[in-house]
Tab-separated table of C-alpha atoms in Angstrom:
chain	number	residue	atom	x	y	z
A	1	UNK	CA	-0.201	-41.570	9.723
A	2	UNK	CA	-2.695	-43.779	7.905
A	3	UNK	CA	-1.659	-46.486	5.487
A	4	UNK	CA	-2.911	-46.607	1.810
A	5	UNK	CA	-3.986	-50.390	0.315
A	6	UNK	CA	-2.646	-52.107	-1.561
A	7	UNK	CA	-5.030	-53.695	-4.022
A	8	UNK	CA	-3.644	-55.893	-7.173
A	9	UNK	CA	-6.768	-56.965	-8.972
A	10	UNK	CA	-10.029	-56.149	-6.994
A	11	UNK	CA	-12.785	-58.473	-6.725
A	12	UNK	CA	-14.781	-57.721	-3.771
A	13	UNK	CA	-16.745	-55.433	-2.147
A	14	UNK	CA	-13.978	-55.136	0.382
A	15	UNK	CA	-11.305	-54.841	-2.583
A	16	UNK	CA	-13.243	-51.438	-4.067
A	17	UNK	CA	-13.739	-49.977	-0.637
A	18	UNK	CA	-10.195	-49.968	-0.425
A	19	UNK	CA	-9.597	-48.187	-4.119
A	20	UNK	CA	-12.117	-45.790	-2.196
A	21	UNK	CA	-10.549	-45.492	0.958
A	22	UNK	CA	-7.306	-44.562	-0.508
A	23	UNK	CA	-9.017	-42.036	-2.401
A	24	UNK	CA	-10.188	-40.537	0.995
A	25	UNK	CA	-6.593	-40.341	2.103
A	26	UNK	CA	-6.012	-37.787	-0.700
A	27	UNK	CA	-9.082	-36.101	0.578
A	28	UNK	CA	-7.373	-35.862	3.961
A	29	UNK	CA	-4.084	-35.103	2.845
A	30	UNK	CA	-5.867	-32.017	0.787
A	31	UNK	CA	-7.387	-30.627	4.258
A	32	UNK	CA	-10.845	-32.089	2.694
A	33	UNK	CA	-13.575	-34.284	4.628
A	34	UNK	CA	-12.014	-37.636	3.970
A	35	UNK	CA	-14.302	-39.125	1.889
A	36	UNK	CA	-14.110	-40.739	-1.324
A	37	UNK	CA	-15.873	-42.756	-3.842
A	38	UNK	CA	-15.374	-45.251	-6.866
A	39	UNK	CA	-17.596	-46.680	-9.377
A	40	UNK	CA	-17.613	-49.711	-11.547
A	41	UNK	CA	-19.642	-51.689	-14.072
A	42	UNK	CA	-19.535	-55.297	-14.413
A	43	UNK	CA	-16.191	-55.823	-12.638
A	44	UNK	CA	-14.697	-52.539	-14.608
A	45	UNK	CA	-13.312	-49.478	-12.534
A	46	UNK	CA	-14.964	-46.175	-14.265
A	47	UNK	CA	-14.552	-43.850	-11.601
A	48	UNK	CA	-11.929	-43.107	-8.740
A	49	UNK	CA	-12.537	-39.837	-6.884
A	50	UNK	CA	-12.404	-37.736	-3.597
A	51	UNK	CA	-14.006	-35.027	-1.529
A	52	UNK	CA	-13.107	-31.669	-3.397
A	53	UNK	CA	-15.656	-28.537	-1.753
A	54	UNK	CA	-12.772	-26.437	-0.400
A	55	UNK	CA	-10.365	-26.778	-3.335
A	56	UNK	CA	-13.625	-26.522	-5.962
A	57	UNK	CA	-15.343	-23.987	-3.643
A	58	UNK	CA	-18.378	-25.520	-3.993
A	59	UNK	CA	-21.077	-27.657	-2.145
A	60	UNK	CA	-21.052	-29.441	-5.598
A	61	UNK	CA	-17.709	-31.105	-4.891
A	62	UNK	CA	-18.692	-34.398	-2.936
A	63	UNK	CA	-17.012	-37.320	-4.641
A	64	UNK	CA	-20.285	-39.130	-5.110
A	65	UNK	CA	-20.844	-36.504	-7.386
A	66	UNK	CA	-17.857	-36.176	-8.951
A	67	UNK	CA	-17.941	-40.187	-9.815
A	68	UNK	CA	-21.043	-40.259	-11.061
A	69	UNK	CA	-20.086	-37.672	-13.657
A	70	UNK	CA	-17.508	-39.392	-14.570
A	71	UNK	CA	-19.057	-42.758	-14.929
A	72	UNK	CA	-21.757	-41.483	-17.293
A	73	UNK	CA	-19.314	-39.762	-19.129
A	74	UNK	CA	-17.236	-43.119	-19.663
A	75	UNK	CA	-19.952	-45.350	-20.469
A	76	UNK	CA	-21.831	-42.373	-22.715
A	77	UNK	CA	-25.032	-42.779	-20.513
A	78	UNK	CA	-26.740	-41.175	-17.328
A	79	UNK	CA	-28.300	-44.091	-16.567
A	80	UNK	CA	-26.220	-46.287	-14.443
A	81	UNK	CA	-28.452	-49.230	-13.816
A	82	UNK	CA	-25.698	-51.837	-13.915
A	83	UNK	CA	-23.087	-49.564	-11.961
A	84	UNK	CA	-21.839	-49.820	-8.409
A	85	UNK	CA	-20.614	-47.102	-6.237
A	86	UNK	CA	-18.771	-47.688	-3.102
A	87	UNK	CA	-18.397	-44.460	-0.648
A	88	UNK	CA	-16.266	-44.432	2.480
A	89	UNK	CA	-18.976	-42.796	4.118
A	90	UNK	CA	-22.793	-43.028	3.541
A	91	UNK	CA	-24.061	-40.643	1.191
A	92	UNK	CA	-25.882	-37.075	2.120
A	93	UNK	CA	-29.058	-36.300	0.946
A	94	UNK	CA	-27.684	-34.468	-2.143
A	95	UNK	CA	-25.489	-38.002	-3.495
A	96	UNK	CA	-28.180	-40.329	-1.942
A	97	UNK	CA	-30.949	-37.985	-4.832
A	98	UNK	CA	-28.288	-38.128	-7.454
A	99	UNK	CA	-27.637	-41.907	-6.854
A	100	UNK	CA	-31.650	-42.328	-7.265
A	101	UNK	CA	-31.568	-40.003	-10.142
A	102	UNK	CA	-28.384	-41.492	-11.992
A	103	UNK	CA	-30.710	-44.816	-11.666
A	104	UNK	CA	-27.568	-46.838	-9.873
A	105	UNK	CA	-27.700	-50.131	-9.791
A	106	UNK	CA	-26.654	-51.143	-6.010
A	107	UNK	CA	-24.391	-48.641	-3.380
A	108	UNK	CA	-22.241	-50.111	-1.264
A	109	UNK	CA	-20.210	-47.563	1.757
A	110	UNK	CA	-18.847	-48.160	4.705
A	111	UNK	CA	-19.240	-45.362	7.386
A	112	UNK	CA	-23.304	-45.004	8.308
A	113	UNK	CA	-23.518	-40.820	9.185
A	114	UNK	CA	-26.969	-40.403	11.593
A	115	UNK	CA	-27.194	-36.805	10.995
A	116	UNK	CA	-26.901	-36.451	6.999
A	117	UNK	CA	-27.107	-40.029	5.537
A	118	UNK	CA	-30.082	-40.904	3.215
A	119	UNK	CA	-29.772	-44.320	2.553
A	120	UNK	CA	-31.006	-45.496	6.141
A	121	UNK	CA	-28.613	-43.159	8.810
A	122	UNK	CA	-30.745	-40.745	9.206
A	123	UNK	CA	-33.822	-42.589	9.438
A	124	UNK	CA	-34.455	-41.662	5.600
A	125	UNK	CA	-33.874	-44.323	3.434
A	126	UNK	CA	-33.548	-42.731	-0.227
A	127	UNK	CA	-32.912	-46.430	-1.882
A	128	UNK	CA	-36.135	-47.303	-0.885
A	129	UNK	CA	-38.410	-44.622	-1.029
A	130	UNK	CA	-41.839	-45.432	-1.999
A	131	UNK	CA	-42.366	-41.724	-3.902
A	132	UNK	CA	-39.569	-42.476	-6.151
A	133	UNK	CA	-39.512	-44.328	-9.031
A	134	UNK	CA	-35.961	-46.001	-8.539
A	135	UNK	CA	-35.116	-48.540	-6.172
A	136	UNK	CA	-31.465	-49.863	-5.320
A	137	UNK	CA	-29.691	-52.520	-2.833
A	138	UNK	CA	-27.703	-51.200	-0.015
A	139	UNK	CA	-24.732	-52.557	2.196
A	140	UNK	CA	-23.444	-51.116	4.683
A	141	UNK	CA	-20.095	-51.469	7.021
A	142	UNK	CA	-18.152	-52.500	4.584
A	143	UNK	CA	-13.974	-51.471	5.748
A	144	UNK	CA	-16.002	-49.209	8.195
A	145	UNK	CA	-13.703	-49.396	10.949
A	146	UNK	CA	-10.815	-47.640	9.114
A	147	UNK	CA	-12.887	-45.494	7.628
A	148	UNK	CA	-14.663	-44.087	10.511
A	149	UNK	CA	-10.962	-44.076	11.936
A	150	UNK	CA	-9.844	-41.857	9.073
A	151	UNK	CA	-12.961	-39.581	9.570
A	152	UNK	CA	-12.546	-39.314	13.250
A	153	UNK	CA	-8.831	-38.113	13.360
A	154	UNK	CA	-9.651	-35.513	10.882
A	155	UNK	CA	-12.534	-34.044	12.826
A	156	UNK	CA	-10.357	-34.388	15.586
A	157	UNK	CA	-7.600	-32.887	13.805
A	158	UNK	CA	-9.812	-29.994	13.035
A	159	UNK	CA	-11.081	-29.388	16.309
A	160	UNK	CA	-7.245	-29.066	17.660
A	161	UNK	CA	-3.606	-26.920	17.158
A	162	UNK	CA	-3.205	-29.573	14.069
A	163	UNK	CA	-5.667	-28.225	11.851
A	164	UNK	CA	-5.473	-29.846	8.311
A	165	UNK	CA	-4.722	-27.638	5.248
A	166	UNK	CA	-7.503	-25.658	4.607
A	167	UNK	CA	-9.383	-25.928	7.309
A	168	UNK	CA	-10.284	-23.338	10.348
A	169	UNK	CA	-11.010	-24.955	14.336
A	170	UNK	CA	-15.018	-25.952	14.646
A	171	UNK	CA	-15.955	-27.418	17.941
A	172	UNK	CA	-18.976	-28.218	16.814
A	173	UNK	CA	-19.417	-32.053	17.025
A	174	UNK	CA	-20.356	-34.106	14.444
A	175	UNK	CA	-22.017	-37.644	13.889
A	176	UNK	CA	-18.831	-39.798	13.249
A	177	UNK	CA	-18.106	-39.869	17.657
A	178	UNK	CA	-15.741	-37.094	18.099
C-alpha cells in the first residue's frame, strides 16, 4: 500500500524523515498510530523507533520516547544538547516535556497535529516556553505530505470494515482531516 525509502547515506533533514517515516510504516503495519521517530548526533544515527502503546500496553510507548531512551543510553548521557530528533508527526505534550527535559538540541517533524502538538499545533509552543529553562529550534513540514497521507489512511482504516491489527472502529474524528 505505501512504499518504504530508500535511503543510502542520509544527509538531510529530508533523508532522516525518511529513516522515520519508514519506521512509521512498521507502526502501521503493527495496527499502531503510524508514527515514528529517529535521533542522531552530529551526522550519527542513535535511535530508530516506532509507535508501540498497544503492543507495550502503555501510554509510555510513543516513539519519541522510546528514542530518546535509547539515545541517552548510546551516548551514556540524558542530556542531548547536540542531538536531533525527527518525528513523522509533531510531538504531544508528553514527548514535546521530555524533548525539553532530555535538553535536545533542535526537533525537526513533519505532520503539525492542532489538537495535541506542543511545539506550536496546538497553540502551545513547548520549544519556546518562557517558564522553562530549555529552549530548542523547530521545523516543521518536513516529508509532511506522505506522512499525513500515512496517518490519514490509518484513521481512515480504523474508522471502516478494514480495521488494522489491533485496533477496534472509533468514529471519533481526529486532527490529521479524516
Amino acid at each position: 500500500m505505501f512504499e518504504r525509502y530508500s535511503v543510502e547515506i542520509p544527509s538531510s533533514d529530508e533523508d532522516w524523515m525518511k529513516l522515520a517515516y519508514n519506521a512509521a510504516l512498521d507502526a502501521f503495519d503493527a495496527g499502531e498510530v503510524p508514527v515514528g521517530a529517529v535521533i542522531i548526533r552530529e551526522s550519527q544515527l542513535l535511535a530508530v523507533t516506532r509507535n508501540g502503546t498497544i503492543e507495550n500496553g502503555s501510554v509510555l510507548g510513543h516513539c519519541e520516547l522510546a528514542a530518546l531512551h535509547r539515545a541517552a543510553a548510546i551516548i551514556g548521557d540524558w542530556r542531548l544538547n547536540d542531538c536531533t530528533l525527527y518525528a513523522t508527526k509533531e510531538p504531544c505534550p508528553m514527548c514535546s516535556g521530555a524533548c525539553v527535559m532530555s535538553r535536545i538540541g533542535r526537533v525537526v517533524f513533519a505532520v503539525g497535529d492542532a489538537k495535541m502538538g506542543c511545539l506550536g499545533g496546538c497553540g502551545c509552543d513547548f520549544s519556546k516556553h518562557s517558564g522553562f529553562n530549555h529552549f530548542f529550534p523547530c521545523t516543521s513540514g518536513v516529508l509532511e505530505a506522505p506522512c499525513r497521507e500515512l496517518l490519514q489512511k490509518f484513521f481512515q482504516m480504523r474508522r471502516s470494515e478494514e480495521n488494522p491489527p489491533g485496533h477496534r472502529k472509533n468514529p471519533k474524528l481526529n486532527s490529521y482531516g479524516v
